[in-house]
mmCIF file of C-alpha atoms in Angstrom:
data_model
loop_
_atom_site.group_PDB
_atom_site.id
_atom_site.type_symbol
_atom_site.label_atom_id
_atom_site.label_comp_id
_atom_site.label_asym_id
_atom_site.label_seq_id
_atom_site.Cartn_x
_atom_site.Cartn_y
_atom_site.Cartn_z
ATOM 1 C CA UNK A 1 49.002 109.677 118.614
ATOM 2 C CA UNK A 2 49.640 112.200 121.260
ATOM 3 C CA UNK A 3 51.567 109.516 123.100
ATOM 4 C CA UNK A 4 53.788 108.820 120.218
ATOM 5 C CA UNK A 5 54.549 112.467 119.740
ATOM 6 C CA UNK A 6 55.322 113.108 123.319
ATOM 7 C CA UNK A 7 57.648 110.048 123.331
ATOM 8 C CA UNK A 8 59.543 111.496 120.170
ATOM 9 C CA UNK A 9 59.578 114.938 121.823
ATOM 10 C CA UNK A 10 61.032 113.222 125.113
ATOM 11 C CA UNK A 11 63.463 111.396 122.935
ATOM 12 C CA UNK A 12 64.556 114.620 121.097
ATOM 13 C CA UNK A 13 64.879 116.678 124.177
ATOM 14 C CA UNK A 14 67.175 113.967 125.760
ATOM 15 C CA UNK A 15 69.231 114.042 122.630
ATOM 16 C CA UNK A 16 69.717 117.717 122.878
ATOM 17 C CA UNK A 17 70.456 117.640 126.627
ATOM 18 C CA UNK A 18 73.246 115.184 125.893
ATOM 19 C CA UNK A 19 74.708 116.725 122.655
ATOM 20 C CA UNK A 20 74.374 120.442 123.533
ATOM 21 C CA UNK A 21 73.530 122.760 126.109
ATOM 22 C CA UNK A 22 72.880 126.566 126.132
ATOM 23 C CA UNK A 23 72.234 129.202 128.812
ATOM 24 C CA UNK A 24 70.991 132.603 128.040
ATOM 25 C CA UNK A 25 71.201 131.768 124.405
ATOM 26 C CA UNK A 26 74.690 133.093 123.643
ATOM 27 C CA UNK A 27 76.791 130.178 124.824
ATOM 28 C CA UNK A 28 76.403 126.695 123.066
ATOM 29 C CA UNK A 29 78.128 123.634 123.964
ATOM 30 C CA UNK A 30 78.346 120.928 121.378
ATOM 31 C CA UNK A 31 79.243 117.276 121.307
ATOM 32 C CA UNK A 32 81.096 117.015 124.763
ATOM 33 C CA UNK A 33 82.870 113.663 125.332
ATOM 34 C CA UNK A 34 85.516 111.949 127.521
ATOM 35 C CA UNK A 35 88.312 109.754 125.991
ATOM 36 C CA UNK A 36 87.946 106.344 127.513
ATOM 37 C CA UNK A 37 90.869 104.773 129.163
ATOM 38 C CA UNK A 38 91.666 101.597 131.209
ATOM 39 C CA UNK A 39 89.992 101.442 134.658
ATOM 40 C CA UNK A 40 93.123 102.139 136.638
ATOM 41 C CA UNK A 41 93.869 105.511 134.714
ATOM 42 C CA UNK A 42 92.687 108.416 136.954
ATOM 43 C CA UNK A 43 93.356 111.388 134.524
ATOM 44 C CA UNK A 44 91.340 111.534 131.496
ATOM 45 C CA UNK A 45 90.840 114.037 128.743
ATOM 46 C CA UNK A 46 87.490 115.757 127.881
ATOM 47 C CA UNK A 47 86.695 117.325 124.600
ATOM 48 C CA UNK A 48 83.659 119.663 123.307
ATOM 49 C CA UNK A 49 82.948 122.806 121.229
ATOM 50 C CA UNK A 50 82.010 126.084 122.778
ATOM 51 C CA UNK A 51 79.896 128.335 120.474
ATOM 52 C CA UNK A 52 79.524 131.839 121.286
ATOM 53 C CA UNK A 53 76.247 133.032 119.454
ATOM 54 C CA UNK A 54 76.418 136.500 121.285
ATOM 55 C CA UNK A 55 77.996 139.861 120.308
ATOM 56 C CA UNK A 56 80.309 139.789 123.264
ATOM 57 C CA UNK A 57 83.319 137.644 123.915
ATOM 58 C CA UNK A 58 82.761 134.913 126.540
ATOM 59 C CA UNK A 59 85.565 133.647 128.681
ATOM 60 C CA UNK A 60 85.626 130.038 130.183
ATOM 61 C CA UNK A 61 87.091 130.273 133.713
ATOM 62 C CA UNK A 62 86.342 127.051 135.227
ATOM 63 C CA UNK A 63 84.876 123.613 134.813
ATOM 64 C CA UNK A 64 83.863 121.235 137.544
ATOM 65 C CA UNK A 65 82.253 117.732 137.715
ATOM 66 C CA UNK A 66 81.174 115.601 140.829
ATOM 67 C CA UNK A 67 83.181 112.588 139.087
ATOM 68 C CA UNK A 68 86.578 114.367 138.950
ATOM 69 C CA UNK A 69 88.490 116.084 141.770
ATOM 70 C CA UNK A 70 89.917 118.843 139.612
ATOM 71 C CA UNK A 71 89.496 119.794 136.028
ATOM 72 C CA UNK A 72 91.848 122.274 134.139
ATOM 73 C CA UNK A 73 91.824 123.789 130.571
ATOM 74 C CA UNK A 74 94.932 122.476 128.821
ATOM 75 C CA UNK A 75 96.664 122.755 125.410
ATOM 76 C CA UNK A 76 98.888 120.091 124.112
ATOM 77 C CA UNK A 77 101.848 121.626 122.135
ATOM 78 C CA UNK A 78 104.112 119.667 120.033
ATOM 79 C CA UNK A 79 107.258 121.383 119.094
ATOM 80 C CA UNK A 80 110.124 119.599 117.297
ATOM 81 C CA UNK A 81 108.392 116.200 118.140
ATOM 82 C CA UNK A 82 108.520 117.139 121.847
ATOM 83 C CA UNK A 83 105.045 117.149 123.345
ATOM 84 C CA UNK A 84 103.991 119.082 126.481
ATOM 85 C CA UNK A 85 100.725 120.539 127.862
ATOM 86 C CA UNK A 86 100.194 124.280 128.852
ATOM 87 C CA UNK A 87 97.678 125.131 131.583
ATOM 88 C CA UNK A 88 95.457 127.802 130.568
ATOM 89 C CA UNK A 89 93.610 129.540 133.399
ATOM 90 C CA UNK A 90 91.035 130.787 131.276
ATOM 91 C CA UNK A 91 89.769 130.271 127.591
ATOM 92 C CA UNK A 92 88.215 133.232 125.544
ATOM 93 C CA UNK A 93 85.529 132.470 122.991
ATOM 94 C CA UNK A 94 85.220 135.462 120.788
ATOM 95 C CA UNK A 95 81.866 136.881 119.717
ATOM 96 C CA UNK A 96 79.894 134.912 117.005
ATOM 97 C CA UNK A 97 82.907 132.280 117.120
ATOM 98 C CA UNK A 98 83.596 128.724 118.285
ATOM 99 C CA UNK A 99 86.484 127.139 120.280
ATOM 100 C CA UNK A 100 86.924 123.442 119.520
ATOM 101 C CA UNK A 101 88.808 121.220 121.762
ATOM 102 C CA UNK A 102 89.939 117.997 120.056
ATOM 103 C CA UNK A 103 92.574 115.354 120.588
ATOM 104 C CA UNK A 104 95.964 116.740 120.273
ATOM 105 C CA UNK A 105 95.289 120.316 121.048
ATOM 106 C CA UNK A 106 92.843 122.117 123.569
ATOM 107 C CA UNK A 107 91.203 119.898 125.981
ATOM 108 C CA UNK A 108 89.831 119.598 129.409
ATOM 109 C CA UNK A 109 92.417 117.738 131.774
ATOM 110 C CA UNK A 110 90.055 115.708 134.007
ATOM 111 C CA UNK A 111 92.085 114.648 137.163
ATOM 112 C CA UNK A 112 91.440 112.461 140.293
ATOM 113 C CA UNK A 113 88.728 110.424 138.842
ATOM 114 C CA UNK A 114 86.243 109.102 141.483
ATOM 115 C CA UNK A 115 85.330 106.014 139.827
ATOM 116 C CA UNK A 116 86.363 103.932 136.929
ATOM 117 C CA UNK A 117 84.604 105.253 133.824
ATOM 118 C CA UNK A 118 83.548 102.930 130.942
ATOM 119 C CA UNK A 119 82.356 103.506 127.439
ATOM 120 C CA UNK A 120 78.853 104.943 127.515
ATOM 121 C CA UNK A 121 79.047 106.476 130.998
ATOM 122 C CA UNK A 122 77.695 109.985 131.147
ATOM 123 C CA UNK A 123 79.898 112.511 133.024
ATOM 124 C CA UNK A 124 78.077 115.872 134.277
ATOM 125 C CA UNK A 125 80.244 118.938 134.336
ATOM 126 C CA UNK A 126 79.524 122.475 134.844
ATOM 127 C CA UNK A 127 81.265 125.263 132.768
ATOM 128 C CA UNK A 128 81.675 128.615 134.597
ATOM 129 C CA UNK A 129 81.962 131.899 132.462
ATOM 130 C CA UNK A 130 83.666 135.084 133.313
ATOM 131 C CA UNK A 131 80.091 136.924 133.266
ATOM 132 C CA UNK A 132 78.929 134.330 136.026
ATOM 133 C CA UNK A 133 76.984 132.146 133.600
ATOM 134 C CA UNK A 134 76.966 128.411 134.318
ATOM 135 C CA UNK A 135 76.364 125.908 131.616
ATOM 136 C CA UNK A 136 75.571 122.395 132.785
ATOM 137 C CA UNK A 137 76.483 119.665 130.187
ATOM 138 C CA UNK A 138 76.554 115.787 129.912
ATOM 139 C CA UNK A 139 79.733 114.259 128.354
ATOM 140 C CA UNK A 140 79.730 110.695 127.028
ATOM 141 C CA UNK A 141 82.646 108.460 127.660
ATOM 142 C CA UNK A 142 83.726 106.992 124.301
ATOM 143 C CA UNK A 143 86.589 105.251 122.726
ATOM 144 C CA UNK A 144 87.999 108.169 120.978
ATOM 145 C CA UNK A 145 91.233 106.624 120.239
ATOM 146 C CA UNK A 146 91.216 108.723 116.955
ATOM 147 C CA UNK A 147 89.037 111.328 118.237
ATOM 148 C CA UNK A 148 86.420 112.670 115.808
ATOM 149 C CA UNK A 149 87.980 110.820 112.977
ATOM 150 C CA UNK A 150 86.514 107.479 113.880
ATOM 151 C CA UNK A 151 84.276 107.362 110.733
ATOM 152 C CA UNK A 152 86.920 108.528 108.416
ATOM 153 C CA UNK A 153 89.108 105.590 109.658
ATOM 154 C CA UNK A 154 86.415 103.138 108.790
ATOM 155 C CA UNK A 155 86.560 104.480 105.092
ATOM 156 C CA UNK A 156 90.286 104.015 105.135
ATOM 157 C CA UNK A 157 90.031 100.495 106.150
ATOM 158 C CA UNK A 158 88.227 99.477 102.962
ATOM 159 C CA UNK A 159 90.573 101.475 100.812
ATOM 160 C CA UNK A 160 93.450 99.753 102.418
ATOM 161 C CA UNK A 161 92.055 96.516 101.719
ATOM 162 C CA UNK A 162 92.077 97.107 97.965
ATOM 163 C CA UNK A 163 95.856 97.365 97.487
ATOM 164 C CA UNK A 164 96.584 94.353 99.945
ATOM 165 C CA UNK A 165 99.396 92.101 98.225
ATOM 166 C CA UNK B 1 154.889 125.254 56.066
ATOM 167 C CA UNK B 2 152.945 122.078 54.913
ATOM 168 C CA UNK B 3 155.612 119.854 56.244
ATOM 169 C CA UNK B 4 155.849 121.592 59.637
ATOM 170 C CA UNK B 5 152.142 121.395 59.897
ATOM 171 C CA UNK B 6 152.129 117.563 59.160
ATOM 172 C CA UNK B 7 154.979 116.867 61.576
ATOM 173 C CA UNK B 8 152.908 118.636 64.193
ATOM 174 C CA UNK B 9 149.934 116.941 63.471
ATOM 175 C CA UNK B 10 151.636 113.581 63.935
ATOM 176 C CA UNK B 11 153.464 114.479 67.045
ATOM 177 C CA UNK B 12 150.013 115.768 68.450
ATOM 178 C CA UNK B 13 148.396 112.430 67.512
ATOM 179 C CA UNK B 14 151.017 110.396 69.212
ATOM 180 C CA UNK B 15 150.647 112.616 72.365
ATOM 181 C CA UNK B 16 146.950 111.980 72.199
ATOM 182 C CA UNK B 17 147.442 108.287 71.820
ATOM 183 C CA UNK B 18 149.659 108.137 74.735
ATOM 184 C CA UNK B 19 147.319 110.288 76.754
ATOM 185 C CA UNK B 20 144.415 107.856 75.968
ATOM 186 C CA UNK B 21 146.490 104.811 76.847
ATOM 187 C CA UNK B 22 147.600 106.186 80.237
ATOM 188 C CA UNK B 23 143.898 107.164 81.043
ATOM 189 C CA UNK B 24 142.839 103.650 80.075
ATOM 190 C CA UNK B 25 145.537 102.019 82.317
ATOM 191 C CA UNK B 26 144.768 104.278 85.183
ATOM 192 C CA UNK B 27 140.983 103.604 84.923
ATOM 193 C CA UNK B 28 141.813 99.599 84.652
ATOM 194 C CA UNK B 29 143.931 100.209 87.863
ATOM 195 C CA UNK B 30 141.428 102.000 89.662
ATOM 196 C CA UNK B 31 138.696 99.639 88.828
ATOM 197 C CA UNK B 32 140.978 96.543 89.874
ATOM 198 C CA UNK B 33 142.091 98.318 93.154
ATOM 199 C CA UNK B 34 138.647 99.643 94.129
ATOM 200 C CA UNK B 35 137.620 98.159 97.466
ATOM 201 C CA UNK B 36 134.958 95.692 97.161
ATOM 202 C CA UNK B 37 131.792 97.714 98.186
ATOM 203 C CA UNK B 38 128.358 96.043 99.098
ATOM 204 C CA UNK B 39 125.728 97.058 96.773
ATOM 205 C CA UNK B 40 124.001 100.121 97.997
ATOM 206 C CA UNK B 41 120.293 99.936 97.371
ATOM 207 C CA UNK B 42 118.493 103.257 97.679
ATOM 208 C CA UNK B 43 115.434 103.218 99.514
ATOM 209 C CA UNK B 44 112.243 104.314 97.448
ATOM 210 C CA UNK B 45 111.433 108.012 97.814
ATOM 211 C CA UNK B 46 108.190 107.460 99.887
ATOM 212 C CA UNK B 47 109.894 105.708 102.652
ATOM 213 C CA UNK B 48 113.166 107.634 102.537
ATOM 214 C CA UNK B 49 112.123 110.424 105.128
ATOM 215 C CA UNK B 50 110.970 107.757 107.557
ATOM 216 C CA UNK B 51 114.431 105.873 107.656
ATOM 217 C CA UNK B 52 117.608 106.797 109.581
ATOM 218 C CA UNK B 53 120.433 107.474 107.163
ATOM 219 C CA UNK B 54 122.052 104.650 108.542
ATOM 220 C CA UNK B 55 120.649 101.790 110.699
ATOM 221 C CA UNK B 56 122.058 102.267 114.167
ATOM 222 C CA UNK B 57 122.703 99.253 116.301
ATOM 223 C CA UNK B 58 121.234 99.783 119.912
ATOM 224 C CA UNK B 59 123.361 98.796 122.883
ATOM 225 C CA UNK B 60 121.836 96.369 125.643
ATOM 226 C CA UNK B 61 119.382 97.790 127.816
ATOM 227 C CA UNK B 62 116.957 96.678 130.713
ATOM 228 C CA UNK B 63 113.554 97.855 131.351
ATOM 229 C CA UNK B 64 110.860 96.336 133.704
ATOM 230 C CA UNK B 65 107.314 95.237 132.847
ATOM 231 C CA UNK B 66 104.630 93.855 134.820
ATOM 232 C CA UNK B 67 105.209 90.577 136.998
ATOM 233 C CA UNK B 68 108.785 91.559 137.278
ATOM 234 C CA UNK B 69 109.317 90.712 133.604
ATOM 235 C CA UNK B 70 112.445 92.423 131.916
ATOM 236 C CA UNK B 71 112.982 93.731 128.614
ATOM 237 C CA UNK B 72 116.369 93.614 126.992
ATOM 238 C CA UNK B 73 117.915 94.107 123.458
ATOM 239 C CA UNK B 74 117.500 90.351 122.679
ATOM 240 C CA UNK B 75 113.845 90.808 123.215
ATOM 241 C CA UNK B 76 113.507 93.160 120.239
ATOM 242 C CA UNK B 77 115.604 90.956 117.958
ATOM 243 C CA UNK B 78 113.674 89.021 115.489
ATOM 244 C CA UNK B 79 110.902 91.330 115.501
ATOM 245 C CA UNK B 80 109.976 94.906 114.155
ATOM 246 C CA UNK B 81 109.565 96.976 117.424
ATOM 247 C CA UNK B 82 107.351 100.132 117.391
ATOM 248 C CA UNK B 83 108.549 102.057 120.402
ATOM 249 C CA UNK B 84 106.633 105.031 122.082
ATOM 250 C CA UNK B 85 107.644 106.975 125.051
ATOM 251 C CA UNK B 86 104.746 108.634 127.125
ATOM 252 C CA UNK B 87 103.227 108.449 130.406
ATOM 253 C CA UNK B 88 99.794 107.753 131.650
ATOM 254 C CA UNK B 89 99.064 111.146 133.272
ATOM 255 C CA UNK B 90 99.148 112.454 129.776
ATOM 256 C CA UNK B 91 95.405 112.286 128.780
ATOM 257 C CA UNK B 92 95.673 113.759 125.393
ATOM 258 C CA UNK B 93 98.630 113.118 123.129
ATOM 259 C CA UNK B 94 99.525 109.706 124.674
ATOM 260 C CA UNK B 95 96.018 107.899 124.268
ATOM 261 C CA UNK B 96 95.912 109.752 120.674
ATOM 262 C CA UNK B 97 99.382 108.493 119.570
ATOM 263 C CA UNK B 98 98.728 104.894 121.290
ATOM 264 C CA UNK B 99 95.320 104.598 119.536
ATOM 265 C CA UNK B 100 96.929 105.562 116.211
ATOM 266 C CA UNK B 101 99.494 102.800 116.662
ATOM 267 C CA UNK B 102 96.765 100.235 117.701
ATOM 268 C CA UNK B 103 94.870 101.067 114.565
ATOM 269 C CA UNK B 104 97.952 100.788 112.536
ATOM 270 C CA UNK B 105 98.710 97.415 113.872
ATOM 271 C CA UNK B 106 95.085 96.403 112.703
ATOM 272 C CA UNK B 107 95.721 97.654 109.480
ATOM 273 C CA UNK B 108 98.969 95.711 109.094
ATOM 274 C CA UNK B 109 97.151 92.629 110.225
ATOM 275 C CA UNK B 110 95.647 92.420 106.735
ATOM 276 C CA UNK B 111 99.226 91.176 105.978
ATOM 277 C CA UNK B 112 99.337 88.196 108.358
ATOM 278 C CA UNK B 113 103.281 87.461 107.693
ATOM 279 C CA UNK B 114 104.008 91.139 108.543
ATOM 280 C CA UNK B 115 101.595 91.026 111.555
ATOM 281 C CA UNK B 116 103.459 88.061 113.070
ATOM 282 C CA UNK B 117 106.787 90.156 113.008
ATOM 283 C CA UNK B 118 105.562 93.292 114.845
ATOM 284 C CA UNK B 119 105.268 94.363 118.432
ATOM 285 C CA UNK B 120 104.715 97.673 120.145
ATOM 286 C CA UNK B 121 106.729 98.838 123.224
ATOM 287 C CA UNK B 122 105.224 101.647 125.446
ATOM 288 C CA UNK B 123 107.957 102.995 127.663
ATOM 289 C CA UNK B 124 106.597 105.087 130.560
ATOM 290 C CA UNK B 125 108.967 107.993 131.453
ATOM 291 C CA UNK B 126 107.071 108.588 134.609
ATOM 292 C CA UNK B 127 108.012 105.562 137.008
ATOM 293 C CA UNK B 128 107.132 107.515 139.988
ATOM 294 C CA UNK B 129 103.330 107.533 139.167
ATOM 295 C CA UNK B 130 103.067 104.662 136.628
ATOM 296 C CA UNK B 131 103.551 101.193 137.940
ATOM 297 C CA UNK B 132 104.401 98.215 135.831
ATOM 298 C CA UNK B 133 100.981 96.796 136.305
ATOM 299 C CA UNK B 134 99.217 99.856 135.291
ATOM 300 C CA UNK B 135 101.488 100.485 132.450
ATOM 301 C CA UNK B 136 100.688 96.828 131.310
ATOM 302 C CA UNK B 137 96.960 97.345 131.539
ATOM 303 C CA UNK B 138 97.376 100.705 129.788
ATOM 304 C CA UNK B 139 99.414 99.508 126.721
ATOM 305 C CA UNK B 140 97.134 96.330 126.348
ATOM 306 C CA UNK B 141 94.072 98.503 126.106
ATOM 307 C CA UNK B 142 95.207 99.905 122.726
ATOM 308 C CA UNK B 143 96.581 96.559 121.338
ATOM 309 C CA UNK B 144 97.400 93.220 122.551
ATOM 310 C CA UNK B 145 100.517 93.492 120.623
ATOM 311 C CA UNK B 146 101.801 96.540 122.712
ATOM 312 C CA UNK B 147 103.809 95.724 125.926
ATOM 313 C CA UNK B 148 104.331 98.310 128.594
ATOM 314 C CA UNK B 149 107.540 98.855 130.414
ATOM 315 C CA UNK B 150 109.397 101.377 132.527
ATOM 316 C CA UNK B 151 112.775 101.760 134.578
ATOM 317 C CA UNK B 152 114.573 103.623 137.048
ATOM 318 C CA UNK B 153 115.852 107.014 135.724
ATOM 319 C CA UNK B 154 119.320 105.488 134.827
ATOM 320 C CA UNK B 155 117.649 102.725 132.894
ATOM 321 C CA UNK B 156 115.165 104.960 131.167
ATOM 322 C CA UNK B 157 117.984 107.375 130.110
ATOM 323 C CA UNK B 158 120.241 104.643 128.828
ATOM 324 C CA UNK B 159 117.464 103.457 126.645
ATOM 325 C CA UNK B 160 115.731 106.717 125.553
ATOM 326 C CA UNK B 161 119.118 108.362 124.766
ATOM 327 C CA UNK B 162 119.943 105.911 122.088
ATOM 328 C CA UNK B 163 116.922 107.260 120.192
ATOM 329 C CA UNK B 164 117.448 110.901 121.375
ATOM 330 C CA UNK B 165 114.066 110.549 122.789
ATOM 331 C CA UNK B 166 114.464 113.296 125.391
ATOM 332 C CA UNK B 167 112.106 113.635 128.299
ATOM 333 C CA UNK B 168 111.901 116.217 130.986
ATOM 334 C CA UNK B 169 109.889 115.563 134.336
ATOM 335 C CA UNK B 170 108.777 118.811 135.537
ATOM 336 C CA UNK B 171 108.931 119.943 139.169
ATOM 337 C CA UNK B 172 105.561 119.677 140.822
ATOM 338 C CA UNK B 173 103.762 123.128 140.801
ATOM 339 C CA UNK B 174 103.571 123.765 144.679
ATOM 340 C CA UNK B 175 100.135 124.962 144.196
ATOM 341 C CA UNK B 176 98.880 122.048 142.377
ATOM 342 C CA UNK B 177 96.704 119.455 144.232
ATOM 343 C CA UNK B 178 97.342 115.743 144.558
ATOM 344 C CA UNK B 179 100.115 114.289 142.494
ATOM 345 C CA UNK B 180 100.069 116.479 139.511
ATOM 346 C CA UNK B 181 103.014 117.402 137.634
ATOM 347 C CA UNK B 182 103.885 117.176 133.846
ATOM 348 C CA UNK B 183 106.362 115.400 131.832
ATOM 349 C CA UNK B 184 107.542 116.676 128.506
ATOM 350 C CA UNK B 185 108.277 113.789 126.198
ATOM 351 C CA UNK B 186 109.041 113.012 122.467
ATOM 352 C CA UNK B 187 105.956 111.796 120.597
ATOM 353 C CA UNK B 188 107.792 110.027 117.891
ATOM 354 C CA UNK B 189 107.006 106.354 117.334
ATOM 355 C CA UNK B 190 110.484 104.883 116.744
ATOM 356 C CA UNK B 191 110.893 101.635 114.562
ATOM 357 C CA UNK B 192 113.720 99.136 115.590
ATOM 358 C CA UNK B 193 114.587 96.476 112.998
ATOM 359 C CA UNK B 194 114.688 92.541 113.565
ATOM 360 C CA UNK B 195 118.474 92.833 114.188
ATOM 361 C CA UNK B 196 117.977 95.388 117.071
ATOM 362 C CA UNK B 197 118.858 98.572 115.077
ATOM 363 C CA UNK B 198 117.371 101.848 115.154
ATOM 364 C CA UNK B 199 115.803 101.802 111.635
ATOM 365 C CA UNK B 200 113.123 104.365 111.175
ATOM 366 C CA UNK B 201 110.802 106.817 112.893
ATOM 367 C CA UNK B 202 107.423 108.117 112.487
ATOM 368 C CA UNK B 203 107.276 111.571 113.773
ATOM 369 C CA UNK B 204 104.019 113.439 115.046
ATOM 370 C CA UNK B 205 101.270 113.836 113.759
ATOM 371 C CA UNK B 206 100.961 110.364 112.807
ATOM 372 C CA UNK B 207 98.088 108.614 111.017
ATOM 373 C CA UNK B 208 97.165 104.881 111.293
ATOM 374 C CA UNK B 209 97.150 104.299 107.556
ATOM 375 C CA UNK B 210 100.415 106.244 107.005
ATOM 376 C CA UNK B 211 102.211 103.930 109.747
ATOM 377 C CA UNK B 212 100.781 100.903 108.344
ATOM 378 C CA UNK B 213 101.576 101.552 104.597
ATOM 379 C CA UNK B 214 104.921 102.986 105.150
ATOM 380 C CA UNK B 215 105.841 100.117 107.592
ATOM 381 C CA UNK B 216 104.935 97.387 104.939
ATOM 382 C CA UNK B 217 107.044 99.306 102.441
ATOM 383 C CA UNK B 218 110.025 99.659 104.805
ATOM 384 C CA UNK B 219 109.678 95.849 105.438
ATOM 385 C CA UNK B 220 109.626 94.996 101.744
ATOM 386 C CA UNK B 221 112.714 97.276 101.245
ATOM 387 C CA UNK B 222 114.479 95.741 104.037
ATOM 388 C CA UNK B 223 113.886 92.097 102.992
ATOM 389 C CA UNK B 224 114.804 92.912 99.400
ATOM 390 C CA UNK B 225 118.016 94.436 100.541
ATOM 391 C CA UNK B 226 118.804 91.327 102.697
ATOM 392 C CA UNK B 227 118.595 89.167 99.609
ATOM 393 C CA UNK B 228 121.060 91.344 97.638
#
């Protein structure tokens, strides 16, 4: 009985460690993931949500990972069909608010991959905030292709099949 | 008074008759001399915004793929080609758009005849960093229907300008480490018809089902128009 409970507890804790991390209680990082790419691609994108549960604004000032030579905060901007990326030196997360990084917008630009990453691989990262706080997270490599809309797409598959000629 | 009125009435009637005859003759002459015009079929409203006002014949071009294979205008003929300009050091918008295109192709796959007629072309506008081999691997990753090509600046310009798909390679930031610089690019997916004409476009943000459904309607419209 205790054995089973402790097993469940360990699984739960592992799940939490992977999906979210918090330090000092104010900053919570949710659902970090890395967009998979062919093995030869050295530059990837990472996505996550930073939730600030505190009463003071928090500022993300840097991100590092042993798997990448350099990580920058970027924002994709599409203006008049032209796409480009803006490099942000820092990212403010207002008090009691969330900043969501997702495909087509804010993302972590992960550069100089030290090894090919495959779907399911774990990427440890450390987020550094302006107040000196460091938050360690583990991002999972997955075939985003459509980002968080994967499930949505499956629904559309069946809908499309119905009006096939 | 009465007589005068009657005379005027008859005269008026005669003028009216002559005018009517003149108009009828003019109309007949106009119809007879009107230049024979091809029947214009108006595209359905739901695809109108995706089509170019007039299909534009592309001029020949030359781009290079893996294994020294070249891509020219003739290779686009006989197929519907979905063309996307991007680069591999673009980790966000490019995989997003390529993934959407790959998914759209899977959806089009439910119509085997249409699926047979489609191909994707990923054009890297960053030949300095993207080798043809890596471009091929990258394009294939999203769909085995997408080929990857690039070219030198003159070749890329000659092709992309035909679609007004401008791109800008930004100078390298001297403080940036490694080989990091940015390229601004058009993230529209362009559609070239089986005659090698620029026919339609899917501007961002695209969705897989949008591309698939609109393309199938465009193809139906194109085939119907060809029969008329």
